Amino acid sequence: MSTLQSTSELAEEQKTCDRMAQLEIKSSLQLLREQEKMALQSIKKLNEEEMTHIDQWLFVLHKTYEELEYPSSHRVFQATTYFNDEQQLWYEQSKAEINNDWSCFCDRLKRHIQDRQKAQVHSQSMNHPLSNINEITSMENLIDAKFIKYSCIGDTKAWLLQTMNQFKQYGLCCLEQFQAIPFLLIDEAYLWYVEHIDLITSFELFSKLFLQQYSSTSSTKQNNTSVETIAPSITAPSFLSISHPQQTIADEIIKKPTYFRGSKDDVHD
């Protein structure tokens, strides 16, 4: 009888332990779900503002999915939940090529956003309604009146920081900052911008390429100082100077030398 009772007690204890373990597992899973939910909610929708910082947006996604240990296919699916209708349509058209590959998804999305931004800039430059033309004219007037233009002379970083601070001062948004770029550059700097205009799709990209191009050259120009070498004037000593009559006599002697004939006895003191 005692043996049966002890066996029954052991069975009950085992059940109790199992229930406690299940509760702990359930509690842990619930905590993980809450943490996952909070992490996913912290990611912003891919709106116009975020598209201008697509690299940063993708970095946040990648970091979050790494922490949550998402597989590649789930990362792609989860990322599309932040898309608008236009982006969802793009994904459906590219879905077969992406094939749930996270790296491929990021590369293609970034390229799609950059192509879209280029098309917008081109469309704005080709088809300006009157209001947009007035806005651009106002922008140009603002830059001419309040900003310092860059012409490859001076401290590049200092100029860029000052320009960014003035953007904040006058409340220019990301698109307006991007539109201001050609008005801020003159001479060689403007020519450089024209040569690289296809690569520049935002003010951030402009800043990166601009610093790569001019941060080293500006410091080199500052360190190089022009040195003028003045040849010393050489003046003959006064005791070697020859007057004009003396010079004439000397020339005649050289041209018509005088010859002496006779022996040395013919010479008298």
Short mmCIF file of C-alpha atoms in Angstrom, two decimals:
data_model
loop_
_atom_site.label_atom_id
_atom_site.label_comp_id
_atom_site.label_asym_id
_atom_site.label_seq_id
_atom_site.Cartn_x
_atom_site.Cartn_y
_atom_site.Cartn_z
CA MET A 1 0.00 0.00 0.00
CA SER A 2 2.78 2.40 0.92
CA THR A 3 4.52 1.57 -2.33
CA LEU A 4 1.44 2.47 -4.36
CA GLN A 5 1.07 5.71 -2.42
CA SER A 6 4.67 6.74 -2.98
CA THR A 7 4.36 5.96 -6.67
CA SER A 8 1.21 8.05 -6.86
CA GLU A 9 2.91 10.93 -5.06
CA LEU A 10 5.88 10.77 -7.40
CA ALA A 11 3.55 10.86 -10.37
CA GLU A 12 1.76 13.91 -8.97
CA GLU A 13 5.06 15.66 -8.31
CA GLN A 14 6.16 14.92 -11.85
CA LYS A 15 2.93 16.36 -13.22
CA THR A 16 3.39 19.45 -11.06
CA CYS A 17 6.94 19.90 -12.32
CA ASP A 18 5.79 19.45 -15.90
CA ARG A 19 3.05 22.04 -15.47
CA MET A 20 5.51 24.51 -13.94
CA ALA A 21 7.96 23.93 -16.77
CA GLN A 22 5.21 24.48 -19.32
CA LEU A 23 4.17 27.68 -17.57
CA GLU A 24 7.75 28.93 -17.60
CA ILE A 25 8.10 28.11 -21.27
CA LYS A 26 4.80 29.80 -22.03
CA SER A 27 5.82 32.85 -20.04
CA SER A 28 9.18 33.02 -21.82
CA LEU A 29 7.52 32.70 -25.22
CA GLN A 30 5.05 35.42 -24.33
CA LEU A 31 7.90 37.69 -23.25
CA LEU A 32 9.76 37.00 -26.50
CA ARG A 33 6.63 37.78 -28.50
CA GLU A 34 6.22 41.07 -26.68
CA GLN A 35 9.84 41.98 -27.34
CA GLU A 36 9.46 40.98 -30.99
CA LYS A 37 6.30 43.05 -31.31
CA MET A 38 7.98 46.12 -29.82
CA ALA A 39 11.02 45.73 -32.08
CA LEU A 40 8.87 45.45 -35.21
CA GLN A 41 6.68 48.39 -34.22
CA SER A 42 9.76 50.60 -33.87
CA ILE A 43 10.42 50.24 -37.62
CA LYS A 44 8.90 53.07 -39.64
CA LYS A 45 6.78 52.71 -42.75
CA LEU A 46 8.71 53.22 -45.98
CA ASN A 47 7.31 56.68 -46.76
CA GLU A 48 8.86 59.49 -48.80
CA GLU A 49 11.00 60.67 -45.90
CA GLU A 50 12.39 57.20 -45.24
CA MET A 51 13.06 56.61 -48.93
CA THR A 52 15.52 59.50 -48.91
CA HIS A 53 17.41 57.54 -46.22
CA ILE A 54 16.93 54.07 -47.70
CA ASP A 55 20.36 52.86 -46.55
CA GLN A 56 19.57 53.72 -42.94
CA TRP A 57 16.10 52.17 -43.19
CA LEU A 58 17.49 48.89 -44.53
CA PHE A 59 20.20 48.91 -41.86
CA VAL A 60 17.58 49.13 -39.09
CA LEU A 61 15.64 46.26 -40.66
CA HIS A 62 18.72 44.09 -40.99
CA LYS A 63 19.83 44.74 -37.41
CA THR A 64 16.36 43.98 -36.03
CA TYR A 65 16.00 40.76 -38.02
CA GLU A 66 19.46 39.64 -36.93
CA GLU A 67 18.51 40.10 -33.28
CA LEU A 68 15.24 38.23 -33.82
CA GLU A 69 17.09 35.52 -35.77
CA TYR A 70 14.62 35.64 -38.65
CA PRO A 71 15.29 33.35 -41.62
CA SER A 72 15.75 34.99 -45.01
CA SER A 73 12.26 34.27 -46.32
CA HIS A 74 10.57 35.66 -43.21
CA ARG A 75 12.71 38.81 -43.39
CA VAL A 76 11.49 39.52 -46.91
CA PHE A 77 7.86 38.91 -45.97
CA GLN A 78 8.10 41.06 -42.84
CA ALA A 79 9.77 43.92 -44.73
CA THR A 80 6.92 44.11 -47.22
CA THR A 81 4.47 44.85 -44.39
CA TYR A 82 6.00 48.35 -44.25
CA PHE A 83 5.31 49.00 -47.96
CA ASN A 84 2.63 51.21 -49.46
CA ASP A 85 0.52 50.11 -52.44
CA GLU A 86 3.08 51.25 -55.01
CA GLN A 87 5.89 49.37 -53.31
CA GLN A 88 3.71 46.29 -52.90
CA LEU A 89 3.10 46.34 -56.65
CA TRP A 90 6.84 46.59 -57.29
CA TYR A 91 7.46 43.61 -55.00
CA GLU A 92 4.85 41.47 -56.75
CA GLN A 93 6.55 42.23 -60.07
CA SER A 94 10.01 41.42 -58.67
CA LYS A 95 9.00 38.56 -56.39
CA ALA A 96 10.13 35.76 -58.70
CA GLU A 97 13.58 37.29 -59.23
CA ILE A 98 14.08 37.99 -55.51
CA ASN A 99 13.03 34.44 -54.59
CA ASN A 100 12.98 35.15 -50.82
CA ASP A 101 16.67 36.09 -50.86
CA TRP A 102 17.21 38.85 -48.29
CA SER A 103 20.38 40.29 -49.84
CA CYS A 104 18.83 40.32 -53.29
CA PHE A 105 15.69 41.95 -51.87
CA CYS A 106 17.72 44.77 -50.26
CA ASP A 107 19.78 45.42 -53.40
CA ARG A 108 16.76 45.51 -55.70
CA LEU A 109 14.70 47.65 -53.35
CA LYS A 110 17.52 50.17 -53.02
CA ARG A 111 17.93 50.32 -56.80
CA HIS A 112 14.17 50.73 -57.25
CA ILE A 113 14.05 53.65 -54.79
CA GLN A 114 17.03 55.39 -56.40
CA ASP A 115 15.55 54.99 -59.90
CA ARG A 116 12.28 56.38 -58.61
CA GLN A 117 14.01 59.42 -57.12
CA LYS A 118 15.90 60.07 -60.36
CA ALA A 119 12.64 59.89 -62.31
CA GLN A 120 11.01 62.37 -59.93
CA VAL A 121 13.89 64.84 -60.28
CA HIS A 122 13.84 64.51 -64.06
CA SER A 123 10.08 64.96 -64.17
CA GLN A 124 10.28 68.06 -62.02
CA SER A 125 12.99 69.56 -64.21
CA MET A 126 11.08 68.86 -67.45
CA ASN A 127 7.52 69.68 -66.43
CA HIS A 128 7.49 72.54 -63.95
CA PRO A 129 4.12 74.06 -63.22
CA LEU A 130 4.20 77.78 -62.50
CA SER A 131 4.17 77.24 -58.74
CA ASN A 132 7.24 74.99 -58.90
CA ILE A 133 9.07 77.49 -61.08
CA ASN A 134 8.32 80.17 -58.52
CA GLU A 135 9.58 77.89 -55.76
CA ILE A 136 12.84 77.24 -57.62
CA THR A 137 13.26 80.96 -58.29
CA SER A 138 12.70 81.66 -54.61
CA MET A 139 15.22 78.94 -53.73
CA GLU A 140 17.83 80.45 -56.05
CA ASN A 141 17.22 83.92 -54.60
CA LEU A 142 17.56 82.55 -51.06
CA ILE A 143 20.86 80.84 -51.89
CA ASP A 144 22.19 83.97 -53.61
CA ALA A 145 21.26 86.19 -50.69
CA LYS A 146 22.02 84.07 -47.62
CA PHE A 147 24.41 81.25 -48.52
CA ILE A 148 28.10 81.09 -49.37
CA LYS A 149 28.75 79.30 -52.64
CA TYR A 150 31.59 76.80 -53.01
CA SER A 151 34.20 77.11 -55.76
CA CYS A 152 36.91 74.63 -54.64
CA ILE A 153 38.50 77.28 -52.41
CA GLY A 154 38.51 77.08 -48.61
CA ASP A 155 37.78 74.44 -46.00
CA THR A 156 35.35 71.93 -47.53
CA LYS A 157 34.04 70.45 -44.27
CA ALA A 158 33.54 73.86 -42.69
CA TRP A 159 31.56 75.04 -45.73
CA LEU A 160 29.39 71.92 -45.74
CA LEU A 161 28.65 72.17 -42.00
CA GLN A 162 27.77 75.85 -42.34
CA THR A 163 25.46 75.07 -45.26
CA MET A 164 23.70 72.30 -43.32
CA ASN A 165 23.22 74.61 -40.34
CA GLN A 166 21.71 77.22 -42.64
CA PHE A 167 19.34 74.59 -44.04
CA LYS A 168 18.07 74.06 -40.49
CA GLN A 169 17.95 77.79 -39.85
CA TYR A 170 15.71 78.42 -42.88
CA GLY A 171 13.69 75.22 -42.39
CA LEU A 172 14.53 73.54 -45.70
CA CYS A 173 13.26 69.96 -45.98
CA CYS A 174 15.22 67.08 -47.55
CA LEU A 175 13.83 67.65 -51.03
CA GLU A 176 14.55 71.39 -50.87
CA GLN A 177 18.10 70.69 -49.71
CA PHE A 178 18.56 68.40 -52.70
CA GLN A 179 17.14 71.02 -55.07
CA ALA A 180 19.51 73.65 -53.65
CA ILE A 181 22.69 71.78 -54.61
CA PRO A 182 23.26 73.27 -58.11
CA PHE A 183 22.73 76.79 -56.75
CA LEU A 184 25.38 76.29 -54.05
CA LEU A 185 28.23 75.41 -56.42
CA ILE A 186 30.16 77.54 -58.89
CA ASP A 187 33.13 77.17 -61.23
CA GLU A 188 34.91 73.78 -61.04
CA ALA A 189 32.68 72.54 -58.23
CA TYR A 190 29.58 73.02 -60.41
CA LEU A 191 31.24 71.22 -63.32
CA TRP A 192 32.04 68.31 -60.98
CA TYR A 193 28.38 68.22 -59.92
CA VAL A 194 27.19 68.10 -63.54
CA GLU A 195 29.56 65.21 -64.29
CA HIS A 196 28.22 63.18 -61.33
CA ILE A 197 24.57 64.26 -61.41
CA ASP A 198 23.34 60.73 -62.19
CA LEU A 199 24.92 59.42 -58.97
CA ILE A 200 23.55 62.19 -56.76
CA THR A 201 20.01 61.29 -55.72
CA SER A 202 19.91 62.98 -52.31
CA PHE A 203 21.78 65.60 -50.32
CA GLU A 204 23.33 62.83 -48.20
CA LEU A 205 24.84 61.17 -51.28
CA PHE A 206 26.01 64.57 -52.51
CA SER A 207 27.74 65.21 -49.17
CA LYS A 208 29.50 61.85 -49.26
CA LEU A 209 30.78 62.22 -52.84
CA PHE A 210 31.57 65.90 -52.31
CA LEU A 211 33.78 65.23 -49.28
CA GLN A 212 35.54 62.38 -51.07
CA GLN A 213 36.33 64.72 -53.95
CA TYR A 214 37.29 67.94 -52.19
CA SER A 215 38.26 67.32 -48.56
CA SER A 216 41.79 66.27 -49.57
CA THR A 217 42.26 68.85 -52.31
CA SER A 218 41.22 71.76 -50.11
CA SER A 219 43.78 70.85 -47.44
CA THR A 220 46.46 70.48 -50.10
CA LYS A 221 45.71 73.92 -51.48
CA GLN A 222 45.91 75.44 -48.02
CA ASN A 223 49.28 73.85 -47.31
CA ASN A 224 50.83 74.85 -50.62
CA THR A 225 52.18 78.40 -50.49
CA SER A 226 53.56 80.18 -53.50
CA VAL A 227 57.25 80.86 -53.27
CA GLU A 228 58.81 83.56 -55.40
CA THR A 229 62.51 83.33 -56.12
CA ILE A 230 64.11 86.66 -56.85
CA ALA A 231 67.39 86.50 -58.69
CA PRO A 232 69.97 88.66 -56.91
CA SER A 233 71.15 91.61 -58.91
CA ILE A 234 74.88 91.53 -59.46
CA THR A 235 76.63 94.89 -59.64
CA ALA A 236 80.21 95.19 -60.67
CA PRO A 237 82.46 96.75 -58.05
CA SER A 238 83.14 100.43 -58.53
CA PHE A 239 86.85 99.87 -59.01
CA LEU A 240 86.12 97.71 -62.08
CA SER A 241 83.99 100.31 -63.79
CA ILE A 242 85.34 101.66 -67.07
CA SER A 243 84.48 105.04 -68.45
CA HIS A 244 83.25 105.39 -72.02
CA PRO A 245 86.47 106.97 -73.46
CA GLN A 246 88.60 104.31 -71.79
CA GLN A 247 86.39 101.59 -73.21
CA THR A 248 86.73 103.09 -76.69
CA ILE A 249 90.52 103.18 -76.47
CA ALA A 250 90.61 99.61 -75.24
CA ASP A 251 88.48 98.49 -78.16
CA GLU A 252 90.78 100.22 -80.62
CA ILE A 253 93.86 98.57 -79.13
CA ILE A 254 92.25 95.18 -79.47
CA LYS A 255 91.20 95.85 -83.06
CA LYS A 256 94.53 97.45 -84.13
CA PRO A 257 97.34 96.19 -81.94
CA THR A 258 100.65 98.15 -81.96
CA TYR A 259 103.75 96.20 -82.91
CA PHE A 260 107.27 97.22 -81.71
CA ARG A 261 110.24 96.47 -83.89
CA GLY A 262 113.91 96.52 -83.00
CA SER A 263 116.01 95.14 -80.23
CA LYS A 264 115.67 95.78 -76.59
CA ASP A 265 118.57 98.22 -76.79
CA ASP A 266 116.39 100.61 -78.79
CA VAL A 267 114.12 101.04 -75.83
CA HIS A 268 115.08 103.91 -73.56
CA ASP A 269 113.75 104.89 -70.18
#
